[in-house]
Amino acid sequence: MSESDPAAPADTGYDEWADSLAEGGYFIECANGHGSLPPRRVCPECGSTDLAEEALPETGEVETFSEIHVAPSGFGEDPPYVTAVVNFGTVRVTGIVRGLSADEVAIGTAVRPDVERNDATGNRLVVFRSA
Ligand SMILES: [Zn+2]
């Protein structure tokens, strides 16, 4: 595969990946089974350039989470909100939890990924909803 091949998964950018979460999302897997998130040109674990897109599992499990009380300026999110690192098996995804308070989130809570778009900035926001 050439560097300029637009169909190559390694050329896929973060925004496109975030948008794909609305339809379930995907991750990058190398020939040795290491998962990573785009944009990627090489496997971060073994350096393989033999990468393919694999569908994300429908749900993941909360691995760690924290309640944010003071938002960084310009982030556009009203505190308090909950951020979580969600384990999808071979990849971990970080995002904001929607519809669950910090009291309702626990390690192992099943969530599904989604994407929200800030119309003002065009920025994508990875979010998790109760599965
Ligand atoms: Zn690898």
Coordinates of N, CA, C and O and ligand atoms in Angstrom, one line a residue:
M1 N 0.8 -1.2 0.0 CA 0.0 0.0 0.0 C 0.9 1.2 0.0 O 1.9 1.3 0.7
S2 N 0.5 2.2 -0.8 CA 1.4 3.4 -0.9 C 0.9 4.5 0.1 O -0.2 4.4 0.6
E3 N 1.8 5.4 0.4 CA 1.4 6.4 1.4 C 0.3 7.3 0.9 O -0.4 7.9 1.7
S4 N 0.1 7.4 -0.4 CA -0.9 8.3 -0.9 C -2.3 7.6 -1.2 O -3.2 8.2 -1.6
D5 N -2.4 6.3 -0.9 CA -3.6 5.6 -1.1 C -4.7 6.1 -0.2 O -4.6 5.9 1.0
P6 N -5.7 6.7 -0.7 CA -6.7 7.3 0.2 C -7.5 6.3 0.9 O -8.2 6.5 1.9
A7 N -7.5 5.0 0.4 CA -8.3 4.0 1.0 C -7.5 3.3 2.2 O -8.1 2.5 2.9
A8 N -6.3 3.6 2.3 CA -5.5 3.0 3.4 C -6.0 3.4 4.7 O -6.1 4.6 5.0
P9 N -6.2 2.4 5.6 CA -6.7 2.8 6.9 C -5.8 3.7 7.7 O -6.2 4.6 8.5
A10 N -4.5 3.5 7.5 CA -3.5 4.3 8.2 C -3.5 5.8 7.8 O -3.1 6.6 8.6
D11 N -4.2 6.1 6.7 CA -4.3 7.5 6.4 C -5.5 8.2 7.0 O -5.8 9.4 6.8
T12 N -6.3 7.4 7.6 CA -7.6 7.9 8.2 C -7.3 8.8 9.4 O -6.5 8.4 10.3
G13 N -7.9 10.0 9.4 CA -7.6 10.9 10.5 C -8.5 10.7 11.6 O -9.5 10.0 11.6
Y14 N -8.2 11.5 12.7 CA -9.0 11.4 13.9 C -10.4 11.8 13.7 O -11.3 11.1 14.2
D15 N -10.7 12.9 13.0 CA -12.0 13.4 12.9 C -12.9 12.3 12.2 O -14.1 12.1 12.6
E16 N -12.4 11.7 11.1 CA -13.1 10.7 10.4 C -13.4 9.5 11.3 O -14.5 8.9 11.3
W17 N -12.4 9.1 12.1 CA -12.6 8.0 13.0 C -13.7 8.4 14.0 O -14.6 7.6 14.3
A18 N -13.6 9.6 14.6 CA -14.6 10.0 15.6 C -16.0 10.0 15.0 O -17.0 9.5 15.6
D19 N -16.2 10.5 13.7 CA -17.5 10.4 13.1 C -18.0 9.0 12.9 O -19.2 8.8 12.9
S20 N -17.1 8.1 12.7 CA -17.5 6.7 12.5 C -18.1 6.1 13.7 O -18.8 5.1 13.7
L21 N -17.9 6.7 14.9 CA -18.4 6.2 16.2 C -19.9 6.2 16.2 O -20.6 5.4 16.8
A22 N -20.5 7.1 15.4 CA -22.0 7.2 15.3 C -22.5 5.9 14.7 O -23.7 5.5 14.9
E23 N -21.7 5.2 13.9 CA -22.1 3.9 13.3 C -21.4 2.8 14.0 O -21.3 1.7 13.4
G24 N -20.9 3.0 15.2 CA -20.2 1.9 15.9 C -18.7 1.9 16.0 O -18.1 1.4 16.9
G25 N -18.1 2.6 15.0 CA -16.7 2.9 15.1 C -15.8 1.7 14.7 O -16.3 0.6 14.4
Y26 N -14.5 1.9 14.7 CA -13.6 0.9 14.3 C -12.3 1.2 15.0 O -12.1 2.2 15.6
F27 N -11.4 0.2 14.9 CA -10.0 0.5 15.4 C -9.0 -0.1 14.4 O -9.5 -0.8 13.5
I28 N -7.8 0.2 14.6 CA -6.7 -0.3 13.7 C -6.1 -1.5 14.3 O -5.7 -1.5 15.5
E29 N -6.0 -2.6 13.6 CA -5.3 -3.8 14.1 C -4.2 -4.2 13.1 O -4.4 -4.2 11.9
C30 N -3.0 -4.5 13.7 CA -1.9 -4.9 12.9 C -1.9 -6.4 12.7 O -2.8 -7.1 13.3
A31 N -1.0 -6.9 11.9 CA -1.0 -8.3 11.5 C -0.8 -9.2 12.8 O -1.1 -10.4 12.8
N32 N -0.2 -8.6 13.8 CA 0.1 -9.3 15.0 C -1.0 -9.2 16.1 O -0.8 -9.6 17.2
G33 N -2.1 -8.5 15.7 CA -3.3 -8.5 16.6 C -3.2 -7.3 17.6 O -4.0 -7.3 18.6
H34 N -2.3 -6.4 17.5 CA -2.2 -5.2 18.4 C -3.2 -4.2 17.9 O -3.2 -3.8 16.7
G35 N -4.0 -3.7 18.8 CA -5.0 -2.7 18.5 C -4.5 -1.3 18.7 O -3.7 -1.1 19.7
S36 N -4.9 -0.3 17.9 CA -4.6 1.1 18.1 C -5.7 1.9 17.5 O -6.5 1.4 16.8
L37 N -5.6 3.2 17.8 CA -6.6 4.1 17.2 C -6.0 5.0 16.1 O -4.8 5.3 16.2
P38 N -6.8 5.3 15.1 CA -6.2 6.2 14.1 C -6.0 7.6 14.6 O -6.6 7.9 15.6
P39 N -5.2 8.4 13.9 CA -4.5 8.1 12.7 C -3.2 7.3 13.0 O -2.5 7.6 14.0
R40 N -3.0 6.2 12.3 CA -1.8 5.4 12.5 C -1.2 5.0 11.1 O -2.0 4.7 10.2
R41 N 0.1 5.0 11.0 CA 0.8 4.4 9.9 C 1.5 3.2 10.2 O 1.8 2.4 9.4
V42 N 1.9 3.1 11.5 CA 2.6 1.9 11.9 C 2.0 1.4 13.3 O 1.5 2.3 14.0
C43 N 2.1 0.1 13.6 CA 1.6 -0.3 14.9 C 2.6 0.2 15.9 O 3.8 0.1 15.8
P44 N 2.0 0.9 17.0 CA 2.8 1.5 18.1 C 3.5 0.4 18.9 O 4.5 0.7 19.6
E45 N 3.1 -0.9 18.8 CA 3.7 -1.9 19.6 C 4.8 -2.6 18.9 O 5.8 -3.0 19.5
C46 N 4.6 -3.0 17.7 CA 5.6 -3.8 17.0 C 6.1 -3.2 15.7 O 7.0 -3.7 15.1
G47 N 5.6 -2.0 15.3 CA 6.1 -1.3 14.1 C 5.6 -1.9 12.8 O 6.0 -1.4 11.7
S48 N 4.7 -2.8 12.9 CA 4.1 -3.4 11.6 C 3.4 -2.3 10.9 O 2.7 -1.5 11.4
T49 N 3.5 -2.3 9.5 CA 2.7 -1.4 8.7 C 1.6 -2.2 8.0 O 0.9 -1.6 7.2
D50 N 1.4 -3.4 8.4 CA 0.3 -4.2 7.9 C -0.9 -4.0 8.7 O -1.2 -4.8 9.7
L51 N -1.6 -2.9 8.5 CA -2.7 -2.5 9.3 C -4.1 -2.7 8.6 O -4.2 -2.5 7.4
A52 N -5.1 -3.0 9.4 CA -6.4 -3.2 8.9 C -7.4 -2.6 9.8 O -7.2 -2.4 11.0
E53 N -8.6 -2.2 9.3 CA -9.6 -1.6 10.1 C -10.5 -2.8 10.6 O -10.9 -3.6 9.8
E54 N -10.8 -2.8 11.9 CA -11.6 -3.8 12.5 C -12.8 -3.0 13.2 O -12.5 -2.0 13.8
A55 N -14.0 -3.6 13.2 CA -15.1 -2.9 13.9 C -14.9 -3.0 15.4 O -14.4 -4.0 15.9
L56 N -15.2 -1.9 16.1 CA -15.1 -1.9 17.5 C -16.2 -2.8 18.0 O -17.3 -2.9 17.4
P57 N -15.9 -3.5 19.2 CA -17.0 -4.2 19.8 C -18.2 -3.2 20.1 O -17.9 -2.0 20.3
E58 N -19.4 -3.7 20.2 CA -20.5 -2.8 20.4 C -20.5 -2.0 21.7 O -20.8 -0.9 21.8
T59 N -20.0 -2.7 22.7 CA -19.8 -2.1 24.0 C -18.4 -2.3 24.5 O -17.8 -3.3 24.2
G60 N -18.0 -1.4 25.4 CA -16.8 -1.6 26.1 C -17.1 -1.4 27.6 O -18.2 -1.1 28.0
E61 N -16.0 -1.6 28.4 CA -16.2 -1.6 29.9 C -15.3 -0.4 30.4 O -14.2 -0.3 30.1
V62 N -15.9 0.4 31.3 CA -15.2 1.5 31.9 C -14.0 0.9 32.7 O -14.2 0.0 33.5
E63 N -12.8 1.4 32.4 CA -11.6 0.9 33.1 C -11.2 1.9 34.2 O -10.9 1.5 35.3
T64 N -11.3 3.2 33.9 CA -11.1 4.2 34.9 C -12.0 5.4 34.6 O -12.4 5.5 33.4
F65 N -12.4 6.2 35.6 CA -13.2 7.3 35.3 C -12.9 8.4 36.3 O -12.4 8.1 37.4
S66 N -13.2 9.6 36.0 CA -13.1 10.7 37.0 C -14.1 11.8 36.7 O -14.5 12.0 35.6
E67 N -14.6 12.4 37.8 CA -15.5 13.5 37.7 C -14.7 14.8 37.6 O -13.9 15.1 38.5
I68 N -15.0 15.6 36.6 CA -14.3 16.8 36.4 C -15.2 18.0 36.9 O -16.4 18.1 36.5
H69 N -14.7 18.7 37.9 CA -15.4 19.8 38.5 C -15.1 21.2 37.9 O -15.9 22.1 37.9
V70 N -13.9 21.3 37.4 CA -13.4 22.5 36.8 C -12.9 22.2 35.4 O -12.0 21.5 35.2
A71 N -13.7 22.7 34.4 CA -13.3 22.5 33.0 C -12.2 23.4 32.5 O -12.1 24.5 32.9
P72 N -11.3 22.8 31.8 CA -10.2 23.6 31.1 C -10.9 24.7 30.3 O -11.9 24.4 29.6
S73 N -10.4 25.9 30.3 CA -11.1 27.0 29.5 C -11.1 26.6 28.0 O -10.1 26.1 27.5
G74 N -12.2 26.9 27.4 CA -12.2 26.7 25.9 C -12.6 25.3 25.6 O -12.8 25.0 24.4
F75 N -12.8 24.4 26.6 CA -13.2 23.0 26.3 C -14.6 22.9 25.9 O -15.0 22.0 25.1
G76 N -15.5 23.8 26.3 CA -16.8 23.9 25.9 C -17.7 22.9 26.6 O -18.8 22.6 26.1
E77 N -17.3 22.4 27.7 CA -18.1 21.4 28.4 C -18.4 21.9 29.8 O -17.5 22.5 30.5
D78 N -19.6 21.9 30.2 CA -20.0 22.4 31.5 C -19.8 21.4 32.6 O -20.4 20.3 32.6
P79 N -18.9 21.7 33.6 CA -18.7 20.8 34.7 C -20.0 20.8 35.7 O -20.7 21.8 35.7
P80 N -20.2 19.8 36.5 CA -19.3 18.6 36.5 C -19.7 17.6 35.4 O -20.9 17.5 35.0
Y81 N -18.7 16.9 34.9 CA -19.0 15.8 33.9 C -18.0 14.7 34.2 O -17.0 14.9 35.0
V82 N -18.2 13.6 33.6 CA -17.4 12.4 33.9 C -16.6 12.0 32.7 O -17.2 11.8 31.6
T83 N -15.3 11.9 32.8 CA -14.5 11.4 31.7 C -14.2 9.9 32.1 O -14.1 9.6 33.2
A84 N -14.0 9.1 31.0 CA -13.7 7.7 31.3 C -12.8 7.2 30.2 O -12.8 7.6 29.1
V85 N -12.0 6.2 30.7 CA -11.2 5.4 29.7 C -11.9 4.1 29.6 O -12.2 3.4 30.7
V86 N -12.3 3.7 28.4 CA -13.2 2.5 28.2 C -12.4 1.5 27.4 O -11.7 1.8 26.4
N87 N -12.4 0.3 28.0 CA -11.6 -0.8 27.4 C -12.5 -1.6 26.4 O -13.6 -2.1 26.8
F88 N -12.1 -1.6 25.1 CA -12.8 -2.3 24.1 C -12.1 -3.6 23.7 O -12.2 -4.1 22.6
G89 N -11.3 -4.1 24.6 CA -10.6 -5.4 24.3 C -9.1 -5.1 24.0 O -8.3 -5.2 24.9
T90 N -8.8 -4.8 22.7 CA -7.4 -4.5 22.4 C -7.1 -3.0 22.3 O -6.0 -2.6 22.1
V91 N -8.2 -2.2 22.4 CA -8.0 -0.7 22.4 C -8.7 -0.1 23.5 O -9.7 -0.6 24.0
R92 N -8.2 1.1 24.0 CA -8.8 1.9 25.0 C -9.2 3.2 24.4 O -8.4 3.8 23.6
V93 N -10.4 3.7 24.7 CA -10.9 5.0 24.2 C -11.2 5.9 25.3 O -11.8 5.4 26.3
T94 N -10.8 7.1 25.2 CA -11.1 8.1 26.3 C -12.2 9.0 25.8 O -12.2 9.4 24.6
G95 N -13.2 9.3 26.6 CA -14.3 10.2 26.2 C -15.1 10.7 27.4 O -14.7 10.4 28.6
I96 N -16.2 11.3 27.1 CA -17.0 11.9 28.2 C -18.3 11.0 28.3 O -18.9 10.6 27.3
V97 N -18.6 10.7 29.5 CA -19.8 9.9 29.8 C -21.1 10.7 29.8 O -21.2 11.7 30.5
R98 N -22.0 10.3 29.0 CA -23.3 11.0 28.9 C -24.4 10.2 29.6 O -24.5 8.9 29.4
G99 N -25.3 10.8 30.3 CA -26.5 10.2 30.8 C -26.2 9.4 32.1 O -27.2 8.8 32.6
L100 N -25.0 9.4 32.6 CA -24.7 8.7 33.9 C -23.9 9.7 34.7 O -23.0 10.3 34.3
S101 N -24.3 9.8 36.0 CA -23.5 10.6 36.9 C -22.3 9.8 37.4 O -22.3 8.6 37.2
A102 N -21.4 10.5 38.1 CA -20.2 9.8 38.7 C -20.7 8.7 39.6 O -20.0 7.7 39.7
D103 N -21.8 8.9 40.3 CA -22.3 7.9 41.2 C -22.8 6.7 40.5 O -22.9 5.6 41.1
E104 N -23.2 6.9 39.2 CA -23.8 5.7 38.5 C -22.8 5.0 37.7 O -23.1 3.9 37.1
V105 N -21.6 5.6 37.5 CA -20.5 4.9 36.8 C -19.6 4.1 37.7 O -19.3 4.5 38.8
A106 N -19.2 3.0 37.3 CA -18.3 2.1 38.1 C -17.3 1.5 37.1 O -17.6 1.4 35.9
I107 N -16.2 0.9 37.7 CA -15.3 0.1 36.9 C -16.1 -1.0 36.4 O -16.8 -1.7 37.2
G108 N -16.1 -1.3 35.1 CA -16.8 -2.4 34.5 C -18.1 -2.0 33.9 O -18.8 -2.9 33.3
T109 N -18.6 -0.8 34.2 CA -19.9 -0.4 33.6 C -19.8 -0.5 32.0 O -18.8 -0.1 31.4
A110 N -20.8 -1.1 31.4 CA -20.8 -1.3 30.0 C -21.4 0.0 29.3 O -22.4 0.5 29.7
V111 N -20.6 0.5 28.4 CA -21.1 1.7 27.6 C -20.8 1.4 26.1 O -20.0 0.6 25.7
R112 N -21.5 2.2 25.3 CA -21.3 2.2 23.9 C -20.8 3.6 23.5 O -21.1 4.6 24.0
P113 N -19.9 3.6 22.5 CA -19.3 4.8 22.0 C -20.2 5.6 21.1 O -21.1 5.0 20.4
D114 N -20.1 6.9 21.1 CA -20.8 7.7 20.2 C -20.0 9.0 20.0 O -18.9 9.2 20.6
V115 N -20.4 9.8 19.1 CA -19.7 11.1 18.8 C -20.7 12.2 18.9 O -21.8 12.1 18.4
E116 N -20.2 13.4 19.4 CA -21.0 14.6 19.4 C -20.1 15.6 18.7 O -18.9 15.6 18.7
R117 N -20.8 16.5 18.0 CA -20.1 17.5 17.2 C -20.4 18.9 17.8 O -21.6 19.2 17.9
N118 N -19.4 19.7 18.0 CA -19.6 21.1 18.4 C -19.8 21.9 17.1 O -18.9 22.1 16.4
D119 N -21.1 22.4 16.9 CA -21.4 23.1 15.7 C -20.6 24.3 15.5 O -20.3 24.8 14.4
A120 N -20.2 25.0 16.6 CA -19.5 26.2 16.6 C -18.1 26.0 16.1 O -17.5 26.8 15.3
T121 N -17.4 25.0 16.6 CA -16.0 24.8 16.3 C -15.8 23.7 15.3 O -14.7 23.6 14.7
G122 N -16.8 22.8 15.1 CA -16.6 21.6 14.2 C -15.8 20.5 14.9 O -15.6 19.5 14.3
N123 N -15.4 20.7 16.2 CA -14.7 19.7 16.9 C -15.6 18.5 17.2 O -16.7 18.6 17.6
R124 N -15.0 17.3 17.2 CA -15.6 16.1 17.6 C -15.4 15.8 19.0 O -14.3 16.1 19.5
L125 N -16.4 15.3 19.7 CA -16.2 14.9 21.1 C -16.6 13.4 21.2 O -17.7 13.1 20.8
V126 N -15.7 12.6 21.7 CA -16.1 11.2 21.9 C -16.9 11.1 23.2 O -16.4 11.6 24.2
V127 N -18.0 10.5 23.1 CA -18.9 10.3 24.3 C -19.2 8.8 24.4 O -19.2 8.0 23.5
F128 N -19.6 8.5 25.7 CA -20.1 7.1 26.0 C -21.5 7.2 26.5 O -21.8 8.1 27.4
R129 N -22.3 6.3 26.1 CA -23.7 6.2 26.6 C -23.9 4.9 27.3 O -23.3 3.9 26.9
S130 N -24.8 4.8 28.2 CA -25.1 3.6 28.9 C -25.5 2.5 27.9 O -26.3 2.8 27.0
A131 N -24.9 1.4 28.0 CA -25.2 0.3 27.0 C -26.4 -0.5 27.4 O -26.8 -0.6 28.5
Ligands
ZN1 ZN 1.6 -4.7 16.2

